[in-house]
């Protein structure tokens, strides 16, 4: 599956199939969440959350691709990520874009 953030793919004529998306809500266990909270006192990257969001993006992207494949898509254009805090220590990640088929 070709995934691009642009609205077109050079050299390809596209037939729009529709919106596709995938999302997940991830959280860390209490121990890691507590240690991450302690990290905010001294500053720096909170690697537990960086890893959590990276994993969330992979899951959301996989779900988006699965939805596009079910529609018969060849590619996803205008792909974007979004995230939001659902509750303390938990975040939603969404991947979305436009499923397209290559036109002849």
PDB file of N, CA and C in Angstrom:
ATOM      1  N   UNK A   1       0.844  -1.178   0.000  1.00  0.00           N
ATOM      2  CA  UNK A   1       0.000   0.000   0.000  1.00  0.00           C
ATOM      3  C   UNK A   1       0.888   1.240   0.000  1.00  0.00           C
ATOM      4  N   UNK A   2       0.691   2.085  -0.983  1.00  0.00           N
ATOM      5  CA  UNK A   2       1.421   3.353  -1.036  1.00  0.00           C
ATOM      6  C   UNK A   2       0.677   4.343  -0.140  1.00  0.00           C
ATOM      7  N   UNK A   3       1.409   4.995   0.747  1.00  0.00           N
ATOM      8  CA  UNK A   3       0.820   6.008   1.632  1.00  0.00           C
ATOM      9  C   UNK A   3       1.631   7.281   1.476  1.00  0.00           C
ATOM     10  N   UNK A   4       0.947   8.371   1.110  1.00  0.00           N
ATOM     11  CA  UNK A   4       1.619   9.662   0.942  1.00  0.00           C
ATOM     12  C   UNK A   4       0.835  10.753   1.658  1.00  0.00           C
ATOM     13  N   UNK A   5       1.543  11.808   2.017  1.00  0.00           N
ATOM     14  CA  UNK A   5       0.877  12.950   2.651  1.00  0.00           C
ATOM     15  C   UNK A   5       0.427  13.978   1.624  1.00  0.00           C
ATOM     16  N   UNK A   6       0.830  13.801   0.381  1.00  0.00           N
ATOM     17  CA  UNK A   6       0.427  14.708  -0.693  1.00  0.00           C
ATOM     18  C   UNK A   6      -0.958  14.332  -1.218  1.00  0.00           C
ATOM     19  N   UNK A   7      -1.546  15.234  -1.982  1.00  0.00           N
ATOM     20  CA  UNK A   7      -2.885  14.977  -2.513  1.00  0.00           C
ATOM     21  C   UNK A   7      -2.881  14.175  -3.804  1.00  0.00           C
ATOM     22  N   UNK A   8      -1.704  13.941  -4.367  1.00  0.00           N
ATOM     23  CA  UNK A   8      -1.618  13.140  -5.587  1.00  0.00           C
ATOM     24  C   UNK A   8      -0.315  12.352  -5.582  1.00  0.00           C
ATOM     25  N   UNK A   9      -0.218  11.452  -6.532  1.00  0.00           N
ATOM     26  CA  UNK A   9       0.983  10.646  -6.714  1.00  0.00           C
ATOM     27  C   UNK A   9       1.464  10.937  -8.129  1.00  0.00           C
ATOM     28  N   UNK A  10       2.658  11.508  -8.259  1.00  0.00           N
ATOM     29  CA  UNK A  10       3.154  11.873  -9.590  1.00  0.00           C
ATOM     30  C   UNK A  10       3.071  10.707 -10.577  1.00  0.00           C
ATOM     31  N   UNK A  11       2.519  11.020 -11.752  1.00  0.00           N
ATOM     32  CA  UNK A  11       2.432  10.022 -12.819  1.00  0.00           C
ATOM     33  C   UNK A  11       1.234   9.092 -12.710  1.00  0.00           C
ATOM     34  N   UNK A  12       0.384   9.270 -11.714  1.00  0.00           N
ATOM     35  CA  UNK A  12      -0.773   8.385 -11.531  1.00  0.00           C
ATOM     36  C   UNK A  12      -2.062   9.184 -11.594  1.00  0.00           C
ATOM     37  N   UNK A  13      -3.040   8.637 -12.298  1.00  0.00           N
ATOM     38  CA  UNK A  13      -4.389   9.186 -12.262  1.00  0.00           C
ATOM     39  C   UNK A  13      -5.121   8.424 -11.167  1.00  0.00           C
ATOM     40  N   UNK A  14      -5.833   9.156 -10.334  1.00  0.00           N
ATOM     41  CA  UNK A  14      -6.448   8.537  -9.160  1.00  0.00           C
ATOM     42  C   UNK A  14      -7.964   8.598  -9.201  1.00  0.00           C
ATOM     43  N   UNK A  15      -8.578   7.515  -8.760  1.00  0.00           N
ATOM     44  CA  UNK A  15     -10.023   7.449  -8.566  1.00  0.00           C
ATOM     45  C   UNK A  15     -10.249   7.409  -7.054  1.00  0.00           C
ATOM     46  N   UNK A  16     -10.955   8.391  -6.528  1.00  0.00           N
ATOM     47  CA  UNK A  16     -11.178   8.477  -5.085  1.00  0.00           C
ATOM     48  C   UNK A  16     -12.206   7.442  -4.648  1.00  0.00           C
ATOM     49  N   UNK A  17     -11.852   6.672  -3.620  1.00  0.00           N
ATOM     50  CA  UNK A  17     -12.770   5.683  -3.066  1.00  0.00           C
ATOM     51  C   UNK A  17     -13.440   6.176  -1.796  1.00  0.00           C
ATOM     52  N   UNK A  18     -12.734   7.002  -1.030  1.00  0.00           N
ATOM     53  CA  UNK A  18     -13.341   7.548   0.182  1.00  0.00           C
ATOM     54  C   UNK A  18     -12.378   7.625   1.351  1.00  0.00           C
ATOM     55  N   UNK A  19     -12.882   8.145   2.446  1.00  0.00           N
ATOM     56  CA  UNK A  19     -12.125   8.317   3.677  1.00  0.00           C
ATOM     57  C   UNK A  19     -11.817   6.968   4.316  1.00  0.00           C
ATOM     58  N   UNK A  20     -10.590   6.817   4.793  1.00  0.00           N
ATOM     59  CA  UNK A  20     -10.213   5.645   5.588  1.00  0.00           C
ATOM     60  C   UNK A  20      -9.535   6.142   6.857  1.00  0.00           C
ATOM     61  N   UNK A  21      -9.703   5.389   7.935  1.00  0.00           N
ATOM     62  CA  UNK A  21      -9.088   5.777   9.192  1.00  0.00           C
ATOM     63  C   UNK A  21      -8.830   4.565  10.058  1.00  0.00           C
ATOM     64  N   UNK A  22      -7.955   4.753  10.993  1.00  0.00           N
ATOM     65  CA  UNK A  22      -7.665   3.726  11.980  1.00  0.00           C
ATOM     66  C   UNK A  22      -7.294   4.437  13.263  1.00  0.00           C
ATOM     67  N   UNK A  23      -7.693   3.895  14.390  1.00  0.00           N
ATOM     68  CA  UNK A  23      -7.351   4.554  15.651  1.00  0.00           C
ATOM     69  C   UNK A  23      -7.099   3.527  16.740  1.00  0.00           C
ATOM     70  N   UNK A  24      -6.470   3.995  17.794  1.00  0.00           N
ATOM     71  CA  UNK A  24      -6.224   3.177  18.974  1.00  0.00           C
ATOM     72  C   UNK A  24      -6.082   4.108  20.170  1.00  0.00           C
ATOM     73  N   UNK A  25      -6.374   3.589  21.340  1.00  0.00           N
ATOM     74  CA  UNK A  25      -6.130   4.307  22.588  1.00  0.00           C
ATOM     75  C   UNK A  25      -5.115   3.483  23.362  1.00  0.00           C
ATOM     76  N   UNK A  26      -4.018   4.129  23.748  1.00  0.00           N
ATOM     77  CA  UNK A  26      -2.923   3.444  24.431  1.00  0.00           C
ATOM     78  C   UNK A  26      -2.689   4.071  25.799  1.00  0.00           C
ATOM     79  N   UNK A  27      -2.224   3.252  26.740  1.00  0.00           N
ATOM     80  CA  UNK A  27      -1.825   3.765  28.049  1.00  0.00           C
ATOM     81  C   UNK A  27      -0.613   2.979  28.527  1.00  0.00           C
ATOM     82  N   UNK A  28       0.062   3.533  29.481  1.00  0.00           N
ATOM     83  CA  UNK A  28       1.203   2.862  30.106  1.00  0.00           C
ATOM     84  C   UNK A  28       0.763   2.305  31.450  1.00  0.00           C
ATOM     85  N   UNK A  29       1.463   1.285  31.917  1.00  0.00           N
ATOM     86  CA  UNK A  29       1.119   0.737  33.216  1.00  0.00           C
ATOM     87  C   UNK A  29       1.484   1.725  34.323  1.00  0.00           C
ATOM     88  N   UNK A  30       0.950   1.514  35.502  1.00  0.00           N
ATOM     89  CA  UNK A  30       1.120   2.452  36.608  1.00  0.00           C
ATOM     90  C   UNK A  30       2.584   2.729  36.921  1.00  0.00           C
ATOM     91  N   UNK A  31       3.410   1.703  36.928  1.00  0.00           N
ATOM     92  CA  UNK A  31       4.829   1.878  37.248  1.00  0.00           C
ATOM     93  C   UNK A  31       5.526   2.827  36.295  1.00  0.00           C
ATOM     94  N   UNK A  32       5.321   2.598  35.003  1.00  0.00           N
ATOM     95  CA  UNK A  32       5.947   3.473  34.006  1.00  0.00           C
ATOM     96  C   UNK A  32       5.337   4.867  34.049  1.00  0.00           C
ATOM     97  N   UNK A  33       4.017   4.950  34.294  1.00  0.00           N
ATOM     98  CA  UNK A  33       3.358   6.243  34.375  1.00  0.00           C
ATOM     99  C   UNK A  33       3.900   7.045  35.563  1.00  0.00           C
ATOM    100  N   UNK A  34       4.094   6.373  36.680  1.00  0.00           N
ATOM    101  CA  UNK A  34       4.643   7.036  37.870  1.00  0.00           C
ATOM    102  C   UNK A  34       6.056   7.545  37.599  1.00  0.00           C
ATOM    103  N   UNK A  35       6.884   6.701  36.998  1.00  0.00           N
ATOM    104  CA  UNK A  35       8.262   7.104  36.706  1.00  0.00           C
ATOM    105  C   UNK A  35       8.296   8.244  35.681  1.00  0.00           C
ATOM    106  N   UNK A  36       7.378   8.224  34.743  1.00  0.00           N
ATOM    107  CA  UNK A  36       7.310   9.302  33.761  1.00  0.00           C
ATOM    108  C   UNK A  36       6.918  10.607  34.441  1.00  0.00           C
ATOM    109  N   UNK A  37       6.023  10.520  35.416  1.00  0.00           N
ATOM    110  CA  UNK A  37       5.642  11.700  36.178  1.00  0.00           C
ATOM    111  C   UNK A  37       6.826  12.281  36.925  1.00  0.00           C
ATOM    112  N   UNK A  38       7.680  11.422  37.443  1.00  0.00           N
ATOM    113  CA  UNK A  38       8.876  11.878  38.148  1.00  0.00           C
ATOM    114  C   UNK A  38       9.821  12.588  37.173  1.00  0.00           C
ATOM    115  N   UNK A  39       9.860  12.136  35.934  1.00  0.00           N
ATOM    116  CA  UNK A  39      10.739  12.722  34.925  1.00  0.00           C
ATOM    117  C   UNK A  39      10.368  14.180  34.654  1.00  0.00           C
ATOM    118  N   UNK A  40       9.085  14.518  34.818  1.00  0.00           N
ATOM    119  CA  UNK A  40       8.667  15.897  34.560  1.00  0.00           C
ATOM    120  C   UNK A  40       9.287  16.872  35.551  1.00  0.00           C
ATOM    121  N   UNK A  41       9.755  16.372  36.675  1.00  0.00           N
ATOM    122  CA  UNK A  41      10.380  17.248  37.669  1.00  0.00           C
ATOM    123  C   UNK A  41      11.753  17.733  37.226  1.00  0.00           C
ATOM    124  N   UNK A  42      12.463  16.904  36.445  1.00  0.00           N
ATOM    125  CA  UNK A  42      13.821  17.263  36.026  1.00  0.00           C
ATOM    126  C   UNK A  42      13.901  17.652  34.550  1.00  0.00           C
ATOM    127  N   UNK A  43      12.862  17.366  33.790  1.00  0.00           N
ATOM    128  CA  UNK A  43      12.838  17.718  32.371  1.00  0.00           C
ATOM    129  C   UNK A  43      13.452  16.649  31.493  1.00  0.00           C
ATOM    130  N   UNK A  44      13.293  16.814  30.214  1.00  0.00           N
ATOM    131  CA  UNK A  44      13.836  15.867  29.241  1.00  0.00           C
ATOM    132  C   UNK A  44      12.741  15.038  28.602  1.00  0.00           C
ATOM    133  N   UNK A  45      13.152  14.203  27.680  1.00  0.00           N
ATOM    134  CA  UNK A  45      12.205  13.351  26.951  1.00  0.00           C
ATOM    135  C   UNK A  45      11.656  12.264  27.862  1.00  0.00           C
ATOM    136  N   UNK A  46      10.369  12.040  27.759  1.00  0.00           N
ATOM    137  CA  UNK A  46       9.725  10.955  28.500  1.00  0.00           C
ATOM    138  C   UNK A  46       9.612   9.789  27.526  1.00  0.00           C
ATOM    139  N   UNK A  47      10.634   8.953  27.520  1.00  0.00           N
ATOM    140  CA  UNK A  47      10.741   7.901  26.501  1.00  0.00           C
ATOM    141  C   UNK A  47       9.601   6.895  26.553  1.00  0.00           C
ATOM    142  N   UNK A  48       9.035   6.634  27.729  1.00  0.00           N
ATOM    143  CA  UNK A  48       7.921   5.686  27.813  1.00  0.00           C
ATOM    144  C   UNK A  48       6.747   6.168  26.971  1.00  0.00           C
ATOM    145  N   UNK A  49       6.491   7.472  26.980  1.00  0.00           N
ATOM    146  CA  UNK A  49       5.393   8.011  26.185  1.00  0.00           C
ATOM    147  C   UNK A  49       5.764   8.130  24.711  1.00  0.00           C
ATOM    148  N   UNK A  50       7.008   8.424  24.424  1.00  0.00           N
ATOM    149  CA  UNK A  50       7.464   8.459  23.038  1.00  0.00           C
ATOM    150  C   UNK A  50       7.262   7.084  22.402  1.00  0.00           C
ATOM    151  N   UNK A  51       7.656   6.040  23.115  1.00  0.00           N
ATOM    152  CA  UNK A  51       7.482   4.668  22.627  1.00  0.00           C
ATOM    153  C   UNK A  51       6.008   4.318  22.496  1.00  0.00           C
ATOM    154  N   UNK A  52       5.191   4.720  23.475  1.00  0.00           N
ATOM    155  CA  UNK A  52       3.765   4.426  23.453  1.00  0.00           C
ATOM    156  C   UNK A  52       3.109   5.055  22.223  1.00  0.00           C
ATOM    157  N   UNK A  53       3.442   6.317  21.941  1.00  0.00           N
ATOM    158  CA  UNK A  53       2.835   6.989  20.795  1.00  0.00           C
ATOM    159  C   UNK A  53       3.345   6.425  19.468  1.00  0.00           C
ATOM    160  N   UNK A  54       4.600   6.002  19.420  1.00  0.00           N
ATOM    161  CA  UNK A  54       5.122   5.355  18.217  1.00  0.00           C
ATOM    162  C   UNK A  54       4.376   4.062  17.927  1.00  0.00           C
ATOM    163  N   UNK A  55       4.146   3.277  18.974  1.00  0.00           N
ATOM    164  CA  UNK A  55       3.389   2.028  18.823  1.00  0.00           C
ATOM    165  C   UNK A  55       1.949   2.334  18.412  1.00  0.00           C
ATOM    166  N   UNK A  56       1.363   3.369  18.997  1.00  0.00           N
ATOM    167  CA  UNK A  56      -0.010   3.745  18.662  1.00  0.00           C
ATOM    168  C   UNK A  56      -0.120   4.154  17.191  1.00  0.00           C
ATOM    169  N   UNK A  57       0.862   4.906  16.689  1.00  0.00           N
ATOM    170  CA  UNK A  57       0.845   5.295  15.270  1.00  0.00           C
ATOM    171  C   UNK A  57       0.912   4.074  14.367  1.00  0.00           C
ATOM    172  N   UNK A  58       1.742   3.089  14.729  1.00  0.00           N
ATOM    173  CA  UNK A  58       1.842   1.862  13.920  1.00  0.00           C
ATOM    174  C   UNK A  58       0.513   1.114  13.889  1.00  0.00           C
ATOM    175  N   UNK A  59      -0.126   0.990  15.031  1.00  0.00           N
ATOM    176  CA  UNK A  59      -1.410   0.279  15.106  1.00  0.00           C
ATOM    177  C   UNK A  59      -2.472   1.026  14.302  1.00  0.00           C
ATOM    178  N   UNK A  60      -2.553   2.346  14.496  1.00  0.00           N
ATOM    179  CA  UNK A  60      -3.553   3.143  13.784  1.00  0.00           C
ATOM    180  C   UNK A  60      -3.333   3.080  12.276  1.00  0.00           C
ATOM    181  N   UNK A  61      -2.071   3.152  11.841  1.00  0.00           N
ATOM    182  CA  UNK A  61      -1.760   3.067  10.415  1.00  0.00           C
ATOM    183  C   UNK A  61      -2.164   1.709   9.863  1.00  0.00           C
ATOM    184  N   UNK A  62      -1.865   0.646  10.582  1.00  0.00           N
ATOM    185  CA  UNK A  62      -2.237  -0.697  10.151  1.00  0.00           C
ATOM    186  C   UNK A  62      -3.740  -0.856   9.986  1.00  0.00           C
ATOM    187  N   UNK A  63      -4.500  -0.297  10.909  1.00  0.00           N
ATOM    188  CA  UNK A  63      -5.963  -0.372  10.827  1.00  0.00           C
ATOM    189  C   UNK A  63      -6.495   0.442   9.643  1.00  0.00           C
ATOM    190  N   UNK A  64      -5.865   1.599   9.391  1.00  0.00           N
ATOM    191  CA  UNK A  64      -6.264   2.425   8.247  1.00  0.00           C
ATOM    192  C   UNK A  64      -5.997   1.669   6.942  1.00  0.00           C
ATOM    193  N   UNK A  65      -4.822   1.054   6.834  1.00  0.00           N
ATOM    194  CA  UNK A  65      -4.458   0.291   5.630  1.00  0.00           C
ATOM    195  C   UNK A  65      -5.424  -0.875   5.426  1.00  0.00           C
ATOM    196  N   UNK A  66      -5.777  -1.556   6.499  1.00  0.00           N
ATOM    197  CA  UNK A  66      -6.709  -2.688   6.404  1.00  0.00           C
ATOM    198  C   UNK A  66      -8.058  -2.224   5.852  1.00  0.00           C
ATOM    199  N   UNK A  67      -8.515  -1.069   6.310  1.00  0.00           N
ATOM    200  CA  UNK A  67      -9.782  -0.514   5.814  1.00  0.00           C
ATOM    201  C   UNK A  67      -9.670  -0.164   4.328  1.00  0.00           C
ATOM    202  N   UNK A  68      -8.528   0.417   3.933  1.00  0.00           N
ATOM    203  CA  UNK A  68      -8.317   0.775   2.527  1.00  0.00           C
ATOM    204  C   UNK A  68      -8.254  -0.480   1.643  1.00  0.00           C
ATOM    205  N   UNK A  69      -7.584  -1.514   2.126  1.00  0.00           N
ATOM    206  CA  UNK A  69      -7.498  -2.770   1.362  1.00  0.00           C
ATOM    207  C   UNK A  69      -8.879  -3.376   1.167  1.00  0.00           C
ATOM    208  N   UNK A  70      -9.736  -3.286   2.180  1.00  0.00           N
ATOM    209  CA  UNK A  70     -11.095  -3.827   2.077  1.00  0.00           C
ATOM    210  C   UNK A  70     -11.912  -3.078   1.017  1.00  0.00           C
ATOM    211  N   UNK A  71     -11.538  -1.835   0.727  1.00  0.00           N
ATOM    212  CA  UNK A  71     -12.224  -1.038  -0.299  1.00  0.00           C
ATOM    213  C   UNK A  71     -11.616  -1.276  -1.684  1.00  0.00           C
ATOM    214  N   UNK A  72     -10.513  -2.024  -1.752  1.00  0.00           N
ATOM    215  CA  UNK A  72      -9.844  -2.270  -3.021  1.00  0.00           C
ATOM    216  C   UNK A  72      -8.884  -1.165  -3.420  1.00  0.00           C
ATOM    217  N   UNK A  73      -8.400  -0.402  -2.464  1.00  0.00           N
ATOM    218  CA  UNK A  73      -7.515   0.727  -2.741  1.00  0.00           C
ATOM    219  C   UNK A  73      -6.116   0.276  -3.130  1.00  0.00           C
ATOM    220  N   UNK A  74      -5.477   1.100  -3.950  1.00  0.00           N
ATOM    221  CA  UNK A  74      -4.074   0.906  -4.307  1.00  0.00           C
ATOM    222  C   UNK A  74      -3.161   1.789  -3.462  1.00  0.00           C
ATOM    223  N   UNK A  75      -3.741   2.880  -2.933  1.00  0.00           N
ATOM    224  CA  UNK A  75      -2.936   3.848  -2.187  1.00  0.00           C
ATOM    225  C   UNK A  75      -3.825   4.665  -1.259  1.00  0.00           C
ATOM    226  N   UNK A  76      -3.169   5.385  -0.371  1.00  0.00           N
ATOM    227  CA  UNK A  76      -3.842   6.349   0.503  1.00  0.00           C
ATOM    228  C   UNK A  76      -3.112   7.676   0.315  1.00  0.00           C
ATOM    229  N   UNK A  77      -3.868   8.722  -0.032  1.00  0.00           N
ATOM    230  CA  UNK A  77      -3.278  10.043  -0.215  1.00  0.00           C
ATOM    231  C   UNK A  77      -3.775  10.978   0.894  1.00  0.00           C
ATOM    232  N   UNK A  78      -3.081  12.101   1.053  1.00  0.00           N
ATOM    233  CA  UNK A  78      -3.423  13.117   2.058  1.00  0.00           C
ATOM    234  C   UNK A  78      -3.501  12.515   3.456  1.00  0.00           C
ATOM    235  N   UNK A  79      -2.599  11.591   3.754  1.00  0.00           N
ATOM    236  CA  UNK A  79      -2.600  10.902   5.039  1.00  0.00           C
ATOM    237  C   UNK A  79      -2.132  11.847   6.143  1.00  0.00           C
ATOM    238  N   UNK A  80      -2.798  11.766   7.293  1.00  0.00           N
ATOM    239  CA  UNK A  80      -2.465  12.583   8.456  1.00  0.00           C
ATOM    240  C   UNK A  80      -2.598  11.761   9.730  1.00  0.00           C
ATOM    241  N   UNK A  81      -1.937  12.246  10.785  1.00  0.00           N
ATOM    242  CA  UNK A  81      -2.095  11.682  12.127  1.00  0.00           C
ATOM    243  C   UNK A  81      -2.713  12.736  13.028  1.00  0.00           C
ATOM    244  N   UNK A  82      -3.464  12.282  13.994  1.00  0.00           N
ATOM    245  CA  UNK A  82      -3.980  13.154  15.036  1.00  0.00           C
ATOM    246  C   UNK A  82      -3.863  12.421  16.355  1.00  0.00           C
ATOM    247  N   UNK A  83      -3.806  13.165  17.424  1.00  0.00           N
ATOM    248  CA  UNK A  83      -3.776  12.532  18.743  1.00  0.00           C
ATOM    249  C   UNK A  83      -4.475  13.425  19.747  1.00  0.00           C
ATOM    250  N   UNK A  84      -4.964  12.797  20.801  1.00  0.00           N
ATOM    251  CA  UNK A  84      -5.614  13.537  21.870  1.00  0.00           C
ATOM    252  C   UNK A  84      -5.486  12.748  23.163  1.00  0.00           C
ATOM    253  N   UNK A  85      -5.555  13.459  24.239  1.00  0.00           N
ATOM    254  CA  UNK A  85      -5.522  12.829  25.551  1.00  0.00           C
ATOM    255  C   UNK A  85      -6.937  12.390  25.899  1.00  0.00           C
ATOM    256  N   UNK A  86      -7.100  11.124  26.222  1.00  0.00           N
ATOM    257  CA  UNK A  86      -8.413  10.591  26.570  1.00  0.00           C
ATOM    258  C   UNK A  86      -8.636  10.729  28.074  1.00  0.00           C
ATOM    259  N   UNK A  87      -7.595  10.433  28.815  1.00  0.00           N
ATOM    260  CA  UNK A  87      -7.580  10.584  30.267  1.00  0.00           C
ATOM    261  C   UNK A  87      -6.118  10.633  30.686  1.00  0.00           C
ATOM    262  N   UNK A  88      -5.839  10.928  31.936  1.00  0.00           N
ATOM    263  CA  UNK A  88      -4.449  11.005  32.356  1.00  0.00           C
ATOM    264  C   UNK A  88      -3.758   9.667  32.104  1.00  0.00           C
ATOM    265  N   UNK A  89      -2.667   9.717  31.357  1.00  0.00           N
ATOM    266  CA  UNK A  89      -1.898   8.505  31.081  1.00  0.00           C
ATOM    267  C   UNK A  89      -2.380   7.711  29.887  1.00  0.00           C
ATOM    268  N   UNK A  90      -3.422   8.180  29.182  1.00  0.00           N
ATOM    269  CA  UNK A  90      -3.927   7.463  28.006  1.00  0.00           C
ATOM    270  C   UNK A  90      -4.119   8.445  26.864  1.00  0.00           C
ATOM    271  N   UNK A  91      -3.725   8.032  25.674  1.00  0.00           N
ATOM    272  CA  UNK A  91      -3.838   8.899  24.502  1.00  0.00           C
ATOM    273  C   UNK A  91      -4.419   8.124  23.335  1.00  0.00           C
ATOM    274  N   UNK A  92      -5.222   8.834  22.542  1.00  0.00           N
ATOM    275  CA  UNK A  92      -5.754   8.266  21.307  1.00  0.00           C
ATOM    276  C   UNK A  92      -4.867   8.735  20.162  1.00  0.00           C
ATOM    277  N   UNK A  93      -4.633   7.848  19.228  1.00  0.00           N
ATOM    278  CA  UNK A  93      -3.938   8.202  18.000  1.00  0.00           C
ATOM    279  C   UNK A  93      -4.830   7.778  16.845  1.00  0.00           C
ATOM    280  N   UNK A  94      -5.014   8.678  15.895  1.00  0.00           N
ATOM    281  CA  UNK A  94      -5.807   8.360  14.714  1.00  0.00           C
ATOM    282  C   UNK A  94      -4.971   8.634  13.468  1.00  0.00           C
ATOM    283  N   UNK A  95      -5.065   7.739  12.512  1.00  0.00           N
ATOM    284  CA  UNK A  95      -4.443   7.903  11.195  1.00  0.00           C
ATOM    285  C   UNK A  95      -5.597   7.963  10.209  1.00  0.00           C
ATOM    286  N   UNK A  96      -5.560   8.939   9.287  1.00  0.00           N
ATOM    287  CA  UNK A  96      -6.646   9.047   8.323  1.00  0.00           C
ATOM    288  C   UNK A  96      -6.133   9.596   6.994  1.00  0.00           C
ATOM    289  N   UNK A  97      -6.869   9.287   5.962  1.00  0.00           N
ATOM    290  CA  UNK A  97      -6.502   9.742   4.633  1.00  0.00           C
ATOM    291  C   UNK A  97      -7.581   9.369   3.636  1.00  0.00           C
ATOM    292  N   UNK A  98      -7.282   9.541   2.371  1.00  0.00           N
ATOM    293  CA  UNK A  98      -8.225   9.245   1.302  1.00  0.00           C
ATOM    294  C   UNK A  98      -7.749   8.011   0.536  1.00  0.00           C
ATOM    295  N   UNK A  99      -8.570   6.982   0.512  1.00  0.00           N
ATOM    296  CA  UNK A  99      -8.257   5.764  -0.239  1.00  0.00           C
ATOM    297  C   UNK A  99      -8.494   6.034  -1.712  1.00  0.00           C
ATOM    298  N   UNK A 100      -7.543   5.615  -2.536  1.00  0.00           N
ATOM    299  CA  UNK A 100      -7.662   5.812  -3.977  1.00  0.00           C
ATOM    300  C   UNK A 100      -7.288   4.540  -4.736  1.00  0.00           C
ATOM    301  N   UNK A 101      -7.802   4.463  -5.933  1.00  0.00           N
ATOM    302  CA  UNK A 101      -7.467   3.372  -6.857  1.00  0.00           C
ATOM    303  C   UNK A 101      -6.814   4.025  -8.065  1.00  0.00           C
ATOM    304  N   UNK A 102      -5.820   3.345  -8.639  1.00  0.00           N
ATOM    305  CA  UNK A 102      -5.175   3.898  -9.830  1.00  0.00           C
ATOM    306  C   UNK A 102      -6.107   3.748 -11.011  1.00  0.00           C
ATOM    307  N   UNK A 103      -6.371   4.865 -11.698  1.00  0.00           N
ATOM    308  CA  UNK A 103      -7.235   4.865 -12.877  1.00  0.00           C
ATOM    309  C   UNK A 103      -6.380   4.513 -14.092  1.00  0.00           C
ATOM    310  N   UNK A 104      -6.976   3.872 -15.031  1.00  0.00           N
ATOM    311  CA  UNK A 104      -6.267   3.469 -16.254  1.00  0.00           C
ATOM    312  C   UNK A 104      -6.084   4.618 -17.180  1.00  0.00           C
TER     313      UNK A 104
END
